[in-house]
Coordinates of N, CA and C in Angstrom, one line a residue:
X185 N -15.5 113.8 91.5 CA -14.9 113.3 91.4 C -13.6 114.4 91.0
X186 N -12.5 113.6 91.6 CA -11.3 115.1 91.5 C -10.6 114.3 90.8
X187 N -9.2 115.5 90.4 CA -8.1 114.8 89.6 C -6.8 115.0 90.0
X188 N -6.2 114.3 90.1 CA -4.5 114.2 90.9 C -4.0 114.2 89.9
X189 N -2.4 114.1 90.0 CA -1.1 114.6 89.8 C -0.6 113.2 90.1
X190 N -0.2 112.4 90.3 CA 1.1 112.5 91.4 C 2.6 111.9 90.7
X191 N 3.8 112.4 91.4 CA 5.0 112.1 90.7 C 5.4 110.6 91.6
X192 N 6.4 110.6 91.4 CA 6.8 108.6 91.5 C 8.3 109.5 91.0
X193 N 8.8 110.0 92.1 CA 10.8 110.6 92.7 C 11.6 109.1 92.4
X194 N 11.9 108.8 92.0 CA 13.5 107.7 92.6 C 14.3 107.9 93.1
X195 N 15.5 107.6 93.5 CA 17.5 108.2 93.7 C 17.0 107.3 94.5
X196 N 18.7 105.8 94.5 CA 18.9 105.2 94.6 C 18.9 103.8 96.1
X197 N 17.2 103.8 95.0 CA 16.3 102.3 95.0 C 15.1 103.4 96.7
X198 N 15.6 104.7 96.6 CA 14.5 105.7 97.7 C 13.4 105.9 96.9
X199 N 12.5 106.4 97.3 CA 11.0 107.3 97.1 C 10.8 108.3 97.3
X200 N 10.5 109.7 96.9 CA 9.9 111.3 97.5 C 8.6 111.3 97.8
X201 N 9.1 111.4 98.8 CA 7.1 111.4 100.0 C 6.5 112.1 100.5
X202 N 5.3 112.8 100.7 CA 5.7 113.9 102.0 C 4.6 113.2 102.5
X203 N 4.7 113.8 104.0 CA 4.6 113.6 105.0 C 3.2 114.6 105.4
X204 N 1.9 114.8 104.9 CA 0.6 115.6 106.4 C 1.3 115.2 107.8
X205 N 1.6 116.9 108.5 CA 2.1 116.6 109.2 C 1.0 116.6 110.9
X206 N 0.2 117.3 110.3 CA -1.2 117.2 111.3 C -1.2 116.0 111.4
X207 N -1.1 114.8 110.4 CA -2.3 113.8 110.6 C -0.7 112.8 110.8
X208 N 0.2 112.4 110.2 CA 0.7 111.5 109.9 C 1.2 110.8 108.7
X209 N 0.4 110.4 108.0 CA 0.4 109.4 106.8 C 1.6 110.0 105.9
X210 N 2.0 109.7 105.0 CA 3.2 109.9 103.9 C 2.0 109.8 102.2
X211 N 2.6 110.9 100.9 CA 1.8 110.5 100.2 C 2.2 110.9 99.0
X212 N 2.7 110.5 98.2 CA 3.7 111.0 96.4 C 3.2 112.6 96.2
X213 N 4.1 113.2 95.7 CA 3.9 114.1 95.9 C 3.3 115.0 94.7
X214 N 2.5 115.7 94.3 CA 2.0 116.6 93.6 C 0.4 116.9 93.9
X215 N -1.1 117.9 93.3 CA -2.0 117.5 93.6 C -3.7 117.8 93.1
X216 N -3.8 118.4 92.8 CA -4.8 118.9 92.2 C -4.5 119.2 90.2
X217 N -5.3 118.8 89.5 CA -5.4 119.4 88.2 C -6.4 121.0 88.4
X218 N -5.7 121.2 87.6 CA -6.7 122.6 87.3 C -7.4 122.4 85.6
X219 N -8.2 123.4 86.6 CA -8.8 123.5 84.8 C -8.1 124.5 84.4
X220 N -8.2 123.1 82.9 CA -7.8 124.0 81.9 C -5.6 123.3 81.2
X221 N -5.4 122.4 82.4 CA -4.2 121.3 82.5 C -3.8 120.3 82.4
X222 N -3.4 119.9 81.6 CA -3.1 117.7 81.2 C -2.5 117.3 83.1
X223 N -2.8 116.2 83.5 CA -1.9 116.5 84.4 C -0.2 116.3 84.4
X224 N 0.0 116.4 83.9 CA 1.5 116.4 83.9 C 2.0 117.8 83.3
X225 N 1.6 118.8 83.2 CA 1.7 120.3 83.3 C 1.0 120.7 84.9
X226 N 0.0 119.9 85.9 CA -0.1 119.7 86.6 C 0.8 119.6 88.3
X227 N 1.3 118.3 87.4 CA 2.3 118.3 88.6 C 3.9 119.0 88.2
X228 N 3.8 119.3 87.0 CA 5.8 119.8 87.2 C 5.4 121.3 87.9
X229 N 4.0 122.4 87.4 CA 3.6 123.4 89.2 C 3.5 122.4 90.6
X230 N 2.8 121.7 90.7 CA 2.9 122.0 92.2 C 4.3 121.5 92.4
X231 N 4.9 120.2 92.1 CA 6.9 119.8 92.0 C 6.8 121.3 92.5
X232 N 7.3 122.3 91.5 CA 7.7 123.4 91.5 C 7.3 124.4 92.7
X233 N 5.8 124.2 93.1 CA 5.0 124.8 95.1 C 5.5 124.4 95.8
X234 N 5.7 123.1 95.6 CA 6.3 121.9 96.9 C 7.2 122.1 97.5
X235 N 8.9 121.6 96.1 CA 9.5 121.9 97.1 C 10.6 123.4 95.4
X236 N 10.0 124.2 95.2 CA 10.8 125.3 94.5 C 11.8 124.3 93.4
X237 N 11.8 123.6 92.9 CA 12.4 123.3 92.4 C 11.4 122.3 90.9
X238 N 12.9 122.7 89.9 CA 12.5 122.3 88.6 C 11.5 120.9 88.3
X239 N 10.9 119.8 87.5 CA 11.0 118.6 87.5 C 10.3 118.1 85.8
X240 N 11.1 116.7 85.7 CA 10.4 116.6 84.1 C 9.6 114.9 84.3
X241 N 8.6 115.6 83.5 CA 7.6 113.9 83.8 C 8.0 113.0 82.9
X242 N 8.1 112.1 83.3 CA 9.1 111.0 82.3 C 7.8 109.9 81.9
X243 N 7.4 108.4 82.6 CA 6.9 107.3 82.1 C 5.4 107.6 82.6
X244 N 4.6 107.4 81.8 CA 3.2 106.9 82.6 C 3.3 105.9 83.5
X245 N 3.0 105.4 84.8 CA 2.7 104.4 85.7 C 1.1 104.0 85.2
X246 N 0.8 104.6 85.3 CA -1.3 104.4 85.5 C -1.5 105.3 85.8
X247 N -3.3 105.0 86.1 CA -3.9 105.5 86.9 C -5.2 105.0 87.3
X248 N -6.1 105.3 89.5 CA -5.5 105.2 90.0 C -6.5 105.2 90.8
X249 N -7.5 105.3 90.7 CA -9.2 105.8 91.4 C -8.8 105.8 93.1
X250 N -9.2 106.1 93.7 CA -9.0 106.4 94.7 C -10.1 107.4 96.2
X251 N -11.1 106.4 96.7 CA -12.5 106.9 96.9 C -11.9 106.2 98.5
X252 N -12.8 107.0 99.9 CA -12.9 106.9 101.5 C -14.2 107.7 101.5
X253 N -14.2 107.8 102.7 CA -15.8 108.4 102.8 C -16.9 108.7 101.8
X254 N -16.9 109.6 101.3 CA -17.6 110.9 100.3 C -16.7 111.1 99.2
X255 N -15.2 110.8 99.8 CA -14.3 111.6 98.9 C -14.1 110.9 97.7
X256 N -14.2 111.3 96.0 CA -13.0 110.2 95.2 C -12.1 110.6 94.8
X257 N -10.9 110.0 93.7 CA -10.8 111.0 93.1 C -9.7 109.9 92.5
X258 N -8.8 110.8 91.1 CA -9.2 109.5 89.7 C -7.1 110.1 90.4
X259 N -5.9 109.5 90.7 CA -4.7 110.1 90.5 C -4.1 108.8 89.6
X260 N -3.4 110.2 88.7 CA -2.4 110.3 86.8 C -1.4 110.3 88.3
X261 N -0.3 109.1 87.3 CA 0.7 108.7 88.1 C 1.7 108.7 87.0
X262 N 2.8 108.8 87.0 CA 4.0 109.8 86.9 C 5.4 109.1 87.9
X263 N 7.0 108.3 86.0 CA 8.1 108.8 86.8 C 8.7 110.2 86.7
X264 N 9.3 110.0 87.5 CA 9.4 111.9 88.0 C 10.8 112.3 87.8
X265 N 11.3 112.9 86.9 CA 12.8 113.2 88.8 C 12.6 114.9 88.3
X266 N 13.3 115.2 89.5 CA 13.5 116.5 91.0 C 14.7 116.9 90.0
X267 N 15.2 118.8 89.9 CA 16.7 118.8 90.1 C 17.2 119.7 91.7
X268 N 16.1 119.3 92.8 CA 16.4 119.7 93.9 C 17.5 118.2 94.5
X269 N 18.8 118.7 95.0 CA 19.3 117.5 95.8 C 18.7 117.2 96.9
X270 N 18.6 117.7 97.7 CA 17.5 117.8 98.9 C 16.5 117.8 98.9
X271 N 15.3 118.0 98.9 CA 13.9 118.5 98.9 C 13.4 119.5 100.2
X272 N 12.9 120.1 100.5 CA 12.2 120.3 101.6 C 11.0 121.1 101.5
X273 N 10.1 120.9 101.9 CA 9.0 121.0 101.8 C 8.6 122.5 102.2
X274 N 8.0 123.5 100.4 CA 7.6 125.5 101.4 C 6.7 125.3 101.6
X275 N 5.8 124.1 102.1 CA 4.5 123.8 102.9 C 4.2 124.4 103.7
X276 N 4.4 124.5 104.9 CA 4.3 124.3 106.4 C 3.6 123.6 107.3
X277 N 3.0 123.1 106.7 CA 1.7 122.0 106.9 C 2.6 119.7 106.6
X278 N 3.4 120.1 105.6 CA 4.1 119.1 104.9 C 5.6 118.9 105.2
X279 N 5.3 118.5 105.3 CA 7.6 117.4 105.0 C 7.8 116.1 104.2
X280 N 8.7 116.5 103.3 CA 9.3 116.1 102.1 C 10.0 114.6 103.2
X281 N 10.9 113.3 102.1 CA 11.6 112.7 103.2 C 12.0 111.4 102.1
X282 N 12.7 110.8 102.2 CA 13.1 109.3 101.0 C 12.6 108.0 101.8
X283 N 12.4 107.0 101.3 CA 11.6 105.7 102.2 C 12.8 104.7 101.2
X284 N 13.4 103.8 101.9 CA 13.4 102.2 100.6 C 12.4 102.1 100.1
X285 N 12.4 101.5 98.9 CA 10.9 100.8 98.9 C 9.9 100.4 98.2
X286 N 11.5 99.1 99.0 CA 11.7 97.5 100.1 C 10.9 97.7 101.1
X287 N 11.2 99.7 102.2 CA 10.4 100.2 103.4 C 8.6 99.7 103.5
X288 N 8.2 100.2 102.1 CA 7.2 100.8 101.6 C 5.8 100.3 102.2
X289 N 5.8 98.9 102.6 CA 4.5 98.0 103.0 C 4.4 98.1 104.6
X290 N 5.1 98.8 105.5 CA 5.7 99.0 107.1 C 5.7 101.1 107.2
X291 N 5.4 101.5 105.3 CA 5.1 103.0 105.9 C 3.7 103.3 106.1
X292 N 2.8 104.6 106.3 CA 1.8 104.5 106.3 C 1.6 105.4 104.6
X293 N 1.2 105.2 104.0 CA 1.0 105.8 102.4 C -0.4 105.5 102.0
X294 N -1.0 106.3 101.9 CA -1.7 106.6 100.5 C -2.5 107.6 99.8
X295 N -2.7 107.2 98.7 CA -3.0 106.2 98.5 C -2.7 104.3 98.7
X296 N -2.7 102.9 99.7 CA -2.2 102.4 100.0 C -2.0 101.7 98.7
X297 N -2.6 101.7 97.8 CA -3.3 101.7 96.5 C -2.2 101.6 95.9
X298 N -1.1 102.9 95.8 CA -0.4 104.0 95.0 C 1.3 103.1 94.8
X299 N 1.2 102.8 96.5 CA 2.3 103.2 96.8 C 3.1 101.3 96.3
X300 N 1.6 100.6 96.6 CA 1.5 99.2 96.2 C 2.2 99.3 94.3
X301 N 2.1 100.6 93.4 CA 2.2 100.4 92.4 C 3.4 100.3 92.0
X302 N 3.6 101.4 93.1 CA 5.9 102.0 92.6 C 5.7 100.3 93.3
X303 N 6.3 99.8 93.8 CA 6.6 98.7 94.2 C 6.8 97.5 93.3
X304 N 5.3 97.8 93.0 CA 5.4 95.8 91.6 C 5.7 96.7 90.7
X305 N 6.4 98.0 90.0 CA 6.3 98.6 88.5 C 8.2 98.5 89.0
X306 N 8.9 99.1 90.4 CA 10.7 98.5 90.4 C 11.1 98.1 90.9
X307 N 9.8 96.1 90.4 CA 10.5 95.5 91.1 C 10.5 95.1 89.2

């Protein structure tokens, strides 16, 4: 099972998502927790790599298991603030974009249960 750290960055009722350009779906920023890292440390590192900015990890929003085909992962989810005003992905296969939280039901966010967790948390 893979261990993933995900950040929920909210500004003005909008949440920051990353898009996998080759396939079109969106996901919450973050990535794999490396050996010896806590999820919080991994999340700060991943956001620095993806967006070239500093992040402050806040409230733990929960853990979410996700499985598809033969793949399984556990996502550690945190509220996060970033110091980047207009985030742009540093990775050529990804794009960054803001989405209104109330519109997440119509956005292809994966895993879907994570988007639902964020909507429930925001209310």
